[in-house]
C-alpha positions as CSV (number, residue, x, y, z in Angstrom):
1,M,-59.1,-130.7,-1.9
2,L,-58.5,-134.3,-2.8
3,D,-59.0,-135.4,0.8
4,G,-62.4,-133.8,0.8
5,I,-63.3,-135.3,-2.6
6,E,-62.2,-138.8,-1.3
7,H,-64.3,-138.4,1.8
8,A,-67.3,-137.4,-0.3
9,G,-66.8,-140.6,-2.4
10,F,-66.4,-139.3,-5.9
11,A,-62.7,-140.0,-6.6
12,P,-61.0,-140.6,-8.9
13,V,-61.8,-137.3,-10.6
14,G,-60.6,-135.5,-13.7
15,F,-58.3,-132.5,-13.8
16,R,-61.1,-130.2,-14.9
17,T,-63.3,-131.4,-11.9
18,V,-60.4,-130.5,-9.6
19,H,-60.1,-127.1,-11.1
20,G,-63.8,-126.5,-10.9
21,F,-63.8,-127.7,-7.3
22,A,-60.9,-125.3,-6.6
23,Y,-62.8,-122.4,-8.2
24,L,-65.9,-123.1,-6.1
25,G,-63.7,-123.4,-3.0
26,N,-62.1,-120.1,-3.6
27,L,-65.4,-118.4,-4.2
28,L,-67.2,-119.8,-1.2
29,A,-64.3,-120.0,1.4
30,P,-65.5,-116.8,3.1
31,L,-68.7,-118.7,4.2
32,W,-66.4,-120.8,6.4
33,D,-64.2,-117.8,7.5
34,V,-61.2,-119.3,5.7
35,D,-59.1,-117.5,3.1
36,P,-59.4,-118.5,-0.5
37,L,-56.4,-120.5,-1.7
38,D,-56.3,-118.1,-4.7
39,G,-58.5,-115.1,-4.9
40,K,-58.0,-114.5,-8.6
41,I,-58.5,-116.4,-11.8
42,L,-57.9,-115.8,-15.5
43,K,-61.2,-116.1,-17.3
44,K,-60.6,-118.5,-20.1
45,G,-62.6,-121.4,-21.5
46,Y,-63.1,-123.0,-18.1
47,P,-61.6,-122.4,-14.6
48,Y,-58.0,-123.4,-14.5
49,Y,-55.3,-122.7,-11.9
50,P,-51.7,-123.3,-13.1
51,E,-50.5,-123.5,-9.5
52,V,-53.0,-126.3,-8.8
53,R,-51.9,-128.2,-11.9
54,Q,-48.2,-127.8,-10.9
55,A,-49.0,-129.0,-7.3
56,L,-50.9,-132.0,-8.7
57,D,-48.0,-132.9,-11.0
58,T,-45.6,-132.8,-8.0
59,L,-48.0,-134.9,-5.9
60,I,-48.3,-137.4,-8.7
61,F,-44.6,-137.5,-9.2
62,N,-44.0,-138.1,-5.4
63,G,-46.6,-140.8,-5.2
64,L,-49.1,-139.0,-3.0
65,V,-51.7,-138.9,-5.7
66,D,-52.5,-141.7,-8.1
67,L,-52.9,-141.0,-11.8
68,T,-55.3,-143.7,-13.1
69,K,-55.9,-142.4,-16.6
70,L,-54.2,-139.9,-18.9
71,E,-55.3,-138.8,-22.3
72,A,-55.3,-135.8,-24.7
73,K,-58.6,-134.0,-25.1
74,C,-59.7,-131.1,-27.3
75,I,-61.7,-128.8,-25.0
76,N,-63.0,-125.5,-26.5
77,S,-60.6,-125.8,-29.5
78,E,-57.7,-126.3,-27.1
79,W,-55.7,-129.5,-26.6
80,V,-55.1,-130.4,-23.0
81,A,-53.9,-133.3,-20.9
82,E,-56.8,-134.8,-19.0
83,G,-56.5,-137.5,-16.5
84,E,-58.2,-139.1,-13.5
85,I,-56.6,-138.8,-10.1
86,G,-57.2,-139.9,-6.5
87,L,-55.4,-139.4,-3.2
88,N,-53.0,-142.2,-2.3
89,Y,-54.1,-142.4,1.4
90,K,-51.3,-144.8,2.4
91,A,-48.7,-142.3,1.3
92,A,-50.6,-139.1,2.2
93,R,-52.1,-140.1,5.6
94,P,-49.0,-139.1,7.7
95,L,-48.9,-135.6,6.1
96,L,-52.6,-135.1,6.5
97,D,-52.4,-136.1,10.1
98,K,-49.7,-133.5,10.7
99,L,-51.8,-130.8,9.1
100,D,-54.6,-131.3,11.6
101,V,-52.4,-129.9,14.3
102,F,-52.8,-126.4,12.8
103,S,-56.2,-124.9,13.4
104,D,-56.2,-122.9,10.1
105,E,-55.4,-126.0,8.1
106,K,-58.0,-128.0,9.9
107,A,-60.6,-125.3,9.2
108,V,-59.7,-125.4,5.5
109,R,-59.9,-129.2,5.4
110,D,-63.3,-129.1,7.2
111,F,-64.6,-126.5,4.6
112,L,-63.3,-128.5,1.6
113,K,-65.0,-131.7,3.0
114,A,-68.3,-129.8,3.4
115,L,-68.0,-128.4,-0.1
116,A,-67.2,-131.9,-1.5
117,F,-70.2,-133.4,0.2
118,S,-72.4,-130.5,-1.2
119,V,-71.0,-131.1,-4.7
120,S,-71.0,-134.9,-4.6
121,P,-74.5,-135.4,-6.1
122,F,-73.4,-133.5,-9.2
123,A,-69.7,-134.5,-9.3
124,D,-69.8,-135.9,-12.8
125,E,-71.3,-132.7,-14.1
126,L,-69.1,-130.3,-12.0
127,P,-67.0,-129.0,-15.0
128,H,-70.2,-128.0,-16.8
129,I,-72.0,-126.8,-13.7
130,V,-69.2,-124.4,-12.7
131,M,-69.5,-122.7,-16.1
132,S,-72.9,-121.4,-15.1
133,D,-71.7,-119.8,-11.9
134,V,-72.9,-116.2,-11.5
135,T,-69.3,-114.8,-11.0
136,W,-68.0,-116.7,-14.0
137,T,-70.8,-115.8,-16.3
138,D,-70.8,-112.1,-15.3
139,N,-70.5,-110.3,-18.7
140,R,-68.5,-107.4,-17.2
141,T,-65.5,-109.8,-17.3
142,G,-64.7,-111.1,-20.7
143,R,-62.4,-114.0,-21.9
144,G,-58.9,-113.1,-20.9
145,D,-59.9,-110.8,-18.0
146,V,-58.9,-111.5,-14.4
147,I,-61.7,-112.2,-12.0
148,D,-60.6,-110.9,-8.6
149,F,-63.1,-112.0,-6.0
150,A,-60.8,-111.8,-3.0
151,E,-59.8,-108.2,-3.2
152,Y,-63.2,-106.9,-4.4
153,R,-65.6,-108.9,-2.2
154,N,-68.6,-107.2,-3.8
155,A,-67.5,-108.8,-7.1
156,N,-67.9,-112.3,-5.6
157,Y,-71.5,-112.7,-6.7
158,S,-71.5,-116.3,-5.8
159,L,-70.8,-115.6,-2.2
160,N,-73.4,-112.8,-2.3
161,V,-76.0,-115.3,-3.5
162,A,-75.1,-117.9,-0.9
163,N,-75.4,-115.2,1.8
164,A,-78.8,-114.1,0.4
165,F,-80.3,-117.3,1.7
166,D,-80.2,-115.5,5.2
167,R,-82.7,-113.0,3.8
168,A,-84.7,-115.4,1.7
169,L,-85.8,-117.6,4.6
170,P,-87.8,-116.7,7.7
171,T,-85.7,-115.6,10.7
172,S,-86.7,-118.8,12.5
173,M,-84.9,-120.8,9.7
174,I,-81.5,-119.1,9.4
175,P,-79.4,-121.5,7.4
176,S,-76.1,-122.8,8.7
177,R,-73.0,-122.3,6.5
178,G,-73.2,-125.9,5.4
179,E,-76.8,-125.4,4.3
180,K,-75.8,-122.3,2.4
181,L,-73.2,-124.4,0.6
182,Q,-75.8,-127.0,-0.3
183,F,-78.4,-124.4,-1.4
184,Y,-75.9,-122.6,-3.6
185,I,-74.6,-125.8,-5.3
186,H,-78.2,-127.0,-5.9
187,L,-79.1,-123.5,-7.3
188,L,-76.0,-123.7,-9.5
189,E,-77.0,-127.1,-10.8
190,K,-80.5,-125.9,-11.6
191,R,-79.1,-122.8,-13.4
192,A,-76.7,-125.1,-15.4
193,S,-79.6,-127.3,-16.5
194,V,-81.7,-124.3,-17.6
195,L,-78.8,-122.8,-19.5
196,R,-78.2,-126.2,-21.3
197,S,-81.8,-126.6,-22.4
């Protein structure tokens, strides 16, 4: 994820931005025919993956990710550690190069780069934009429920919306998967701005 974020030029990023990016990546991975890193999420105040946080802590401890800022923040009446992180390319490059040998890993990296470029115009607002996602805001799942969009693909409303662009455009203008990503992210940003006003 951080490699894609670095390529798109919006690093360093906050922890919440990384979790929001991971959430969108998990939702939209099927567009790229790659498996979600995690197909379930506990619906709490905002998207949060404990495994991602543990992985980031390990990467920071091992010097592969730079922590540039760390502070305690109260978010939705909950105190959390918030920081800004970026990939330490000098340390991470040898590992990233080895991953490119595996076609599945390369496909995931290509997808995450495409997603990062789609998100980059709204990177500063990503934690807020993600909160307006159609899968996240579905009122059939309440706070404390698990959203399982991998096992029940019909419950992945975000993917359904992204794929609906095929039907919304004339057949001579079938969008590429990259265009679907961009369309969905732009739609998400518009929805977030309407919900905020």
